[in-house]
Amino acid sequence: MGAKTAMLVYADGDVAAGLEGAAEFADEAGAAELLGLLWPPARIRPDGEEPWELGDAVFPPQGRACALSTPEVDVLCDQALMLDRPSQLPAHLVDASMGRTLYLHAMHSVVDWFAFAVWRDGTLVRSLSLSPDDGILEDMGERLAFEEPFWAGEHPAGGDYALPFHPLELGEHALSEFFGFNIEGADDGGPSAGRLDPWAVELFGFQVG
């Protein structure tokens, strides 16, 4: 497993369905305005490159960010979103989700760390963060249905692994559950195992400095 993500997604309904029609509504100005939730507008400038495919945009390099704003789904990707405790997401980012569902998804394959959180209408309903080195960093709210088989021992990591399951495997399930696509196992330029092809959706890239 080698996937990394750093994503914040605001949605009015099904994320995959919203992203499938994103190209019709997407524009760079709207993406820059959305990114202004995370950084002062004076620090944001277009990167001058072709749009980023979602499969790559989920984890932009340091000093870069990717964004997409549509009537149904808004997506922010930035390493600044990799919070050990997702419940501590700054309040203004949560407040911007009133009336919508907000998802945070972050994972880093180097340390087998995965974290996610879900807010509905501004209220946190679930947050989890864990890695084999640090154990469970945060575990708030009731477990979601797709998590239960992992906690029940149906996806054992094997050997002397420090957790009952591999965090990145749960992370891939969360990607599919929340957004309808997967990263690990999806070929660059080809469809993923999910409902949405992450290389068929484009985000705008920005430099932040």
PDB file of C-alpha atoms in Angstrom:
ATOM      1  CA  MET A   1       0.000   0.000   0.000  1.00  0.00           C
ATOM      2  CA  GLY A   2       1.485   3.336  -1.024  1.00  0.00           C
ATOM      3  CA  ALA A   3      -1.390   5.804  -1.073  1.00  0.00           C
ATOM      4  CA  LYS A   4      -1.339   9.228   0.571  1.00  0.00           C
ATOM      5  CA  THR A   5      -4.239  11.652   0.901  1.00  0.00           C
ATOM      6  CA  ALA A   6      -4.957  15.033   2.435  1.00  0.00           C
ATOM      7  CA  MET A   7      -8.540  15.927   1.520  1.00  0.00           C
ATOM      8  CA  LEU A   8     -11.445  18.002   2.761  1.00  0.00           C
ATOM      9  CA  VAL A   9     -14.742  17.529   0.914  1.00  0.00           C
ATOM     10  CA  TYR A  10     -17.988  19.472   1.313  1.00  0.00           C
ATOM     11  CA  ALA A  11     -20.985  17.733  -0.240  1.00  0.00           C
ATOM     12  CA  ASP A  12     -24.725  18.195  -0.654  1.00  0.00           C
ATOM     13  CA  GLY A  13     -25.307  14.563  -1.585  1.00  0.00           C
ATOM     14  CA  ASP A  14     -23.474  11.711  -3.284  1.00  0.00           C
ATOM     15  CA  VAL A  15     -19.867  12.823  -3.833  1.00  0.00           C
ATOM     16  CA  ALA A  16     -19.128  10.515  -6.763  1.00  0.00           C
ATOM     17  CA  ALA A  17     -22.234  11.659  -8.649  1.00  0.00           C
ATOM     18  CA  GLY A  18     -21.341  15.288  -8.031  1.00  0.00           C
ATOM     19  CA  LEU A  19     -17.769  14.836  -9.232  1.00  0.00           C
ATOM     20  CA  GLU A  20     -18.829  13.031 -12.406  1.00  0.00           C
ATOM     21  CA  GLY A  21     -20.471  16.226 -13.633  1.00  0.00           C
ATOM     22  CA  ALA A  22     -17.895  18.600 -12.150  1.00  0.00           C
ATOM     23  CA  ALA A  23     -16.310  19.695 -15.430  1.00  0.00           C
ATOM     24  CA  GLU A  24     -19.478  21.502 -16.477  1.00  0.00           C
ATOM     25  CA  PHE A  25     -19.313  23.871 -13.498  1.00  0.00           C
ATOM     26  CA  ALA A  26     -15.641  24.011 -12.483  1.00  0.00           C
ATOM     27  CA  ASP A  27     -13.673  27.232 -12.874  1.00  0.00           C
ATOM     28  CA  GLU A  28     -10.367  28.417 -11.487  1.00  0.00           C
ATOM     29  CA  ALA A  29     -11.804  31.495  -9.783  1.00  0.00           C
ATOM     30  CA  GLY A  30     -14.281  29.405  -7.822  1.00  0.00           C
ATOM     31  CA  ALA A  31     -11.535  26.975  -6.828  1.00  0.00           C
ATOM     32  CA  ALA A  32      -9.338  29.864  -5.633  1.00  0.00           C
ATOM     33  CA  GLU A  33     -12.210  31.269  -3.578  1.00  0.00           C
ATOM     34  CA  LEU A  34     -12.721  27.876  -1.960  1.00  0.00           C
ATOM     35  CA  LEU A  35      -9.009  27.609  -1.174  1.00  0.00           C
ATOM     36  CA  GLY A  36      -9.350  30.972   0.558  1.00  0.00           C
ATOM     37  CA  LEU A  37     -11.011  29.068   3.403  1.00  0.00           C
ATOM     38  CA  LEU A  38      -7.647  27.473   4.118  1.00  0.00           C
ATOM     39  CA  TRP A  39      -5.159  30.222   3.232  1.00  0.00           C
ATOM     40  CA  PRO A  40      -5.200  34.037   3.025  1.00  0.00           C
ATOM     41  CA  PRO A  41      -6.124  34.942  -0.569  1.00  0.00           C
ATOM     42  CA  ALA A  42      -2.944  37.020  -0.923  1.00  0.00           C
ATOM     43  CA  ARG A  43      -0.887  33.834  -0.550  1.00  0.00           C
ATOM     44  CA  ILE A  44      -2.745  31.925  -3.272  1.00  0.00           C
ATOM     45  CA  ARG A  45      -1.761  31.984  -6.944  1.00  0.00           C
ATOM     46  CA  PRO A  46      -2.456  29.565  -9.824  1.00  0.00           C
ATOM     47  CA  ASP A  47       0.393  27.152 -10.437  1.00  0.00           C
ATOM     48  CA  GLY A  48       0.284  27.799 -14.185  1.00  0.00           C
ATOM     49  CA  GLU A  49       0.091  24.111 -15.022  1.00  0.00           C
ATOM     50  CA  GLU A  50      -2.548  21.877 -16.538  1.00  0.00           C
ATOM     51  CA  PRO A  51      -5.336  20.827 -14.162  1.00  0.00           C
ATOM     52  CA  TRP A  52      -4.481  18.018 -11.769  1.00  0.00           C
ATOM     53  CA  GLU A  53      -6.184  14.652 -12.071  1.00  0.00           C
ATOM     54  CA  LEU A  54      -7.927  13.733  -8.830  1.00  0.00           C
ATOM     55  CA  GLY A  55      -5.843  10.581  -8.441  1.00  0.00           C
ATOM     56  CA  ASP A  56      -2.745  12.770  -8.056  1.00  0.00           C
ATOM     57  CA  ALA A  57      -4.399  15.844  -6.524  1.00  0.00           C
ATOM     58  CA  VAL A  58      -5.403  14.020  -3.332  1.00  0.00           C
ATOM     59  CA  PHE A  59      -1.860  14.601  -2.003  1.00  0.00           C
ATOM     60  CA  PRO A  60      -0.186  17.666  -3.521  1.00  0.00           C
ATOM     61  CA  PRO A  61       3.414  18.472  -2.536  1.00  0.00           C
ATOM     62  CA  GLN A  62       4.279  20.963   0.195  1.00  0.00           C
ATOM     63  CA  GLY A  63       3.539  24.537  -0.874  1.00  0.00           C
ATOM     64  CA  ARG A  64       0.906  23.430  -3.357  1.00  0.00           C
ATOM     65  CA  ALA A  65      -2.826  22.889  -3.090  1.00  0.00           C
ATOM     66  CA  CYS A  66      -5.570  21.592  -5.354  1.00  0.00           C
ATOM     67  CA  ALA A  67      -9.205  22.638  -5.312  1.00  0.00           C
ATOM     68  CA  LEU A  68     -12.473  22.143  -7.130  1.00  0.00           C
ATOM     69  CA  SER A  69     -15.731  23.957  -6.484  1.00  0.00           C
ATOM     70  CA  THR A  70     -19.064  22.891  -7.971  1.00  0.00           C
ATOM     71  CA  PRO A  71     -22.696  23.427  -6.904  1.00  0.00           C
ATOM     72  CA  GLU A  72     -22.830  19.961  -5.303  1.00  0.00           C
ATOM     73  CA  VAL A  73     -19.260  19.173  -4.195  1.00  0.00           C
ATOM     74  CA  ASP A  74     -16.272  21.234  -3.056  1.00  0.00           C
ATOM     75  CA  VAL A  75     -12.863  19.584  -2.733  1.00  0.00           C
ATOM     76  CA  LEU A  76      -9.724  20.916  -1.028  1.00  0.00           C
ATOM     77  CA  CYS A  77      -6.440  18.990  -1.079  1.00  0.00           C
ATOM     78  CA  ASP A  78      -3.525  20.270   0.974  1.00  0.00           C
ATOM     79  CA  GLN A  79      -1.046  18.642   3.342  1.00  0.00           C
ATOM     80  CA  ALA A  80      -2.096  21.192   5.965  1.00  0.00           C
ATOM     81  CA  LEU A  81      -5.221  19.030   6.398  1.00  0.00           C
ATOM     82  CA  MET A  82      -3.260  16.078   7.816  1.00  0.00           C
ATOM     83  CA  LEU A  83      -4.392  16.440  11.414  1.00  0.00           C
ATOM     84  CA  ASP A  84      -3.512  13.822  14.029  1.00  0.00           C
ATOM     85  CA  ARG A  85      -6.826  14.679  15.677  1.00  0.00           C
ATOM     86  CA  PRO A  86      -9.348  15.492  12.936  1.00  0.00           C
ATOM     87  CA  SER A  87     -11.869  16.796  15.470  1.00  0.00           C
ATOM     88  CA  GLN A  88      -9.557  19.804  15.885  1.00  0.00           C
ATOM     89  CA  LEU A  89     -10.193  21.012  12.332  1.00  0.00           C
ATOM     90  CA  PRO A  90     -10.414  24.820  12.598  1.00  0.00           C
ATOM     91  CA  ALA A  91     -13.933  25.969  13.408  1.00  0.00           C
ATOM     92  CA  HIS A  92     -14.300  28.224  10.358  1.00  0.00           C
ATOM     93  CA  LEU A  93     -13.754  25.232   8.059  1.00  0.00           C
ATOM     94  CA  VAL A  94     -16.459  23.306   9.884  1.00  0.00           C
ATOM     95  CA  ASP A  95     -18.792  26.317   9.928  1.00  0.00           C
ATOM     96  CA  ALA A  96     -18.533  26.502   6.134  1.00  0.00           C
ATOM     97  CA  SER A  97     -20.226  23.094   5.978  1.00  0.00           C
ATOM     98  CA  MET A  98     -23.536  24.122   7.560  1.00  0.00           C
ATOM     99  CA  GLY A  99     -26.359  22.382   5.733  1.00  0.00           C
ATOM    100  CA  ARG A 100     -23.923  19.951   4.105  1.00  0.00           C
ATOM    101  CA  THR A 101     -21.808  16.903   4.923  1.00  0.00           C
ATOM    102  CA  LEU A 102     -18.098  17.483   5.503  1.00  0.00           C
ATOM    103  CA  TYR A 103     -15.475  14.755   5.128  1.00  0.00           C
ATOM    104  CA  LEU A 104     -11.813  14.833   6.097  1.00  0.00           C
ATOM    105  CA  HIS A 105      -9.652  12.012   4.737  1.00  0.00           C
ATOM    106  CA  ALA A 106      -5.920  11.811   5.361  1.00  0.00           C
ATOM    107  CA  MET A 107      -3.435   8.970   5.209  1.00  0.00           C
ATOM    108  CA  HIS A 108       0.326   8.531   4.869  1.00  0.00           C
ATOM    109  CA  SER A 109       1.735   5.216   3.706  1.00  0.00           C
ATOM    110  CA  VAL A 110       5.235   5.790   5.120  1.00  0.00           C
ATOM    111  CA  VAL A 111       3.957   5.494   8.694  1.00  0.00           C
ATOM    112  CA  ASP A 112       0.739   3.527   8.017  1.00  0.00           C
ATOM    113  CA  TRP A 113      -1.315   6.399   9.430  1.00  0.00           C
ATOM    114  CA  PHE A 114      -4.960   7.028   8.556  1.00  0.00           C
ATOM    115  CA  ALA A 115      -7.421   9.570   9.870  1.00  0.00           C
ATOM    116  CA  PHE A 116     -10.910  10.593   8.890  1.00  0.00           C
ATOM    117  CA  ALA A 117     -13.806  12.601  10.222  1.00  0.00           C
ATOM    118  CA  VAL A 118     -17.385  13.295   9.202  1.00  0.00           C
ATOM    119  CA  TRP A 119     -19.508  16.295  10.147  1.00  0.00           C
ATOM    120  CA  ARG A 120     -23.176  16.669   9.288  1.00  0.00           C
ATOM    121  CA  ASP A 121     -24.627  20.174   9.346  1.00  0.00           C
ATOM    122  CA  GLY A 122     -21.634  21.346  11.359  1.00  0.00           C
ATOM    123  CA  THR A 123     -21.828  18.593  13.989  1.00  0.00           C
ATOM    124  CA  LEU A 124     -19.046  16.025  14.332  1.00  0.00           C
ATOM    125  CA  VAL A 125     -20.471  12.513  14.061  1.00  0.00           C
ATOM    126  CA  ARG A 126     -17.288  10.441  13.745  1.00  0.00           C
ATOM    127  CA  SER A 127     -13.524  10.936  13.990  1.00  0.00           C
ATOM    128  CA  LEU A 128     -10.794   8.307  13.940  1.00  0.00           C
ATOM    129  CA  SER A 129      -7.000   8.548  13.761  1.00  0.00           C
ATOM    130  CA  LEU A 130      -4.587   5.664  14.173  1.00  0.00           C
ATOM    131  CA  SER A 131      -1.181   4.276  13.260  1.00  0.00           C
ATOM    132  CA  PRO A 132       0.860   1.274  14.442  1.00  0.00           C
ATOM    133  CA  ASP A 133       3.478   3.488  16.108  1.00  0.00           C
ATOM    134  CA  ASP A 134       1.093   5.777  17.999  1.00  0.00           C
ATOM    135  CA  GLY A 135      -1.931   3.532  18.385  1.00  0.00           C
ATOM    136  CA  ILE A 136      -5.367   5.126  18.402  1.00  0.00           C
ATOM    137  CA  LEU A 137      -4.888   8.887  18.529  1.00  0.00           C
ATOM    138  CA  GLU A 138      -8.578   9.740  18.315  1.00  0.00           C
ATOM    139  CA  ASP A 139     -11.760   7.670  18.380  1.00  0.00           C
ATOM    140  CA  MET A 140     -14.883   9.797  18.695  1.00  0.00           C
ATOM    141  CA  GLY A 141     -18.507   9.097  17.841  1.00  0.00           C
ATOM    142  CA  GLU A 142     -20.169   5.867  16.784  1.00  0.00           C
ATOM    143  CA  ARG A 143     -18.354   3.656  14.323  1.00  0.00           C
ATOM    144  CA  LEU A 144     -19.660   3.806  10.773  1.00  0.00           C
ATOM    145  CA  ALA A 145     -20.987   0.683   9.111  1.00  0.00           C
ATOM    146  CA  PHE A 146     -18.018   0.180   6.798  1.00  0.00           C
ATOM    147  CA  GLU A 147     -15.667   0.174   9.811  1.00  0.00           C
ATOM    148  CA  GLU A 148     -17.377  -2.598  11.735  1.00  0.00           C
ATOM    149  CA  PRO A 149     -15.845  -5.575   9.878  1.00  0.00           C
ATOM    150  CA  PHE A 150     -12.379  -4.190  10.600  1.00  0.00           C
ATOM    151  CA  TRP A 151     -12.990  -3.844  14.320  1.00  0.00           C
ATOM    152  CA  ALA A 152     -14.622  -7.289  14.330  1.00  0.00           C
ATOM    153  CA  GLY A 153     -11.388  -8.889  13.113  1.00  0.00           C
ATOM    154  CA  GLU A 154     -12.496  -9.655   9.555  1.00  0.00           C
ATOM    155  CA  HIS A 155      -9.497  -7.848   8.002  1.00  0.00           C
ATOM    156  CA  PRO A 156      -6.526  -8.848  10.177  1.00  0.00           C
ATOM    157  CA  ALA A 157      -3.179  -7.235   9.410  1.00  0.00           C
ATOM    158  CA  GLY A 158      -1.395 -10.458  10.312  1.00  0.00           C
ATOM    159  CA  GLY A 159       1.843 -11.197  12.091  1.00  0.00           C
ATOM    160  CA  ASP A 160       2.824  -9.021  15.024  1.00  0.00           C
ATOM    161  CA  TYR A 161       1.230  -5.881  13.605  1.00  0.00           C
ATOM    162  CA  ALA A 162       0.396  -3.430  16.381  1.00  0.00           C
ATOM    163  CA  LEU A 163      -3.229  -2.904  15.317  1.00  0.00           C
ATOM    164  CA  PRO A 164      -6.020  -5.409  14.589  1.00  0.00           C
ATOM    165  CA  PHE A 165      -6.178  -4.202  10.976  1.00  0.00           C
ATOM    166  CA  HIS A 166      -4.080  -2.176   8.565  1.00  0.00           C
ATOM    167  CA  PRO A 167      -5.025   1.537   8.705  1.00  0.00           C
ATOM    168  CA  LEU A 168      -4.415   2.036   4.996  1.00  0.00           C
ATOM    169  CA  GLU A 169      -6.786  -0.782   4.107  1.00  0.00           C
ATOM    170  CA  LEU A 170      -9.479   0.938   6.147  1.00  0.00           C
ATOM    171  CA  GLY A 171      -8.471   4.197   4.451  1.00  0.00           C
ATOM    172  CA  GLU A 172      -9.118   2.719   1.010  1.00  0.00           C
ATOM    173  CA  HIS A 173     -12.528   1.477   2.152  1.00  0.00           C
ATOM    174  CA  ALA A 174     -13.298   4.974   3.415  1.00  0.00           C
ATOM    175  CA  LEU A 175     -12.343   6.492   0.051  1.00  0.00           C
ATOM    176  CA  SER A 176     -14.785   4.156  -1.657  1.00  0.00           C
ATOM    177  CA  GLU A 177     -17.514   4.689   0.923  1.00  0.00           C
ATOM    178  CA  PHE A 178     -17.290   8.481   0.998  1.00  0.00           C
ATOM    179  CA  PHE A 179     -16.179   9.394  -2.511  1.00  0.00           C
ATOM    180  CA  GLY A 180     -16.748   6.369  -4.749  1.00  0.00           C
ATOM    181  CA  PHE A 181     -13.131   5.786  -5.801  1.00  0.00           C
ATOM    182  CA  ASN A 182      -9.914   4.129  -4.707  1.00  0.00           C
ATOM    183  CA  ILE A 183      -6.265   5.074  -5.174  1.00  0.00           C
ATOM    184  CA  GLU A 184      -4.317   1.916  -4.344  1.00  0.00           C
ATOM    185  CA  GLY A 185      -4.752  -0.636  -7.094  1.00  0.00           C
ATOM    186  CA  ALA A 186      -6.058   1.900  -9.602  1.00  0.00           C
ATOM    187  CA  ASP A 187      -3.813   2.235 -12.661  1.00  0.00           C
ATOM    188  CA  ASP A 188      -2.767   5.732 -13.654  1.00  0.00           C
ATOM    189  CA  GLY A 189      -4.912   6.657 -16.621  1.00  0.00           C
ATOM    190  CA  GLY A 190      -7.334   3.804 -16.086  1.00  0.00           C
ATOM    191  CA  PRO A 191     -10.462   3.222 -14.046  1.00  0.00           C
ATOM    192  CA  SER A 192     -10.330   2.422 -10.365  1.00  0.00           C
ATOM    193  CA  ALA A 193     -12.210  -0.347  -8.645  1.00  0.00           C
ATOM    194  CA  GLY A 194     -14.819   2.143  -7.449  1.00  0.00           C
ATOM    195  CA  ARG A 195     -17.736   3.934  -9.054  1.00  0.00           C
ATOM    196  CA  LEU A 196     -15.650   6.959 -10.029  1.00  0.00           C
ATOM    197  CA  ASP A 197     -12.456   7.088 -12.090  1.00  0.00           C
ATOM    198  CA  PRO A 198     -10.100   9.393 -10.113  1.00  0.00           C
ATOM    199  CA  TRP A 199      -8.156  10.206 -13.276  1.00  0.00           C
ATOM    200  CA  ALA A 200     -11.265  11.464 -15.062  1.00  0.00           C
ATOM    201  CA  VAL A 201     -11.866  14.357 -12.612  1.00  0.00           C
ATOM    202  CA  GLU A 202      -9.699  17.467 -12.770  1.00  0.00           C
ATOM    203  CA  LEU A 203      -8.827  19.936 -10.009  1.00  0.00           C
ATOM    204  CA  PHE A 204      -7.093  23.292 -10.291  1.00  0.00           C
ATOM    205  CA  GLY A 205      -3.606  23.595  -8.853  1.00  0.00           C
ATOM    206  CA  PHE A 206      -2.265  26.493  -6.823  1.00  0.00           C
ATOM    207  CA  GLN A 207       0.956  27.609  -5.215  1.00  0.00           C
ATOM    208  CA  VAL A 208       0.628  28.755  -1.615  1.00  0.00           C
ATOM    209  CA  GLY A 209       3.372  30.923  -0.178  1.00  0.00           C
TER     210      GLY A 209
END
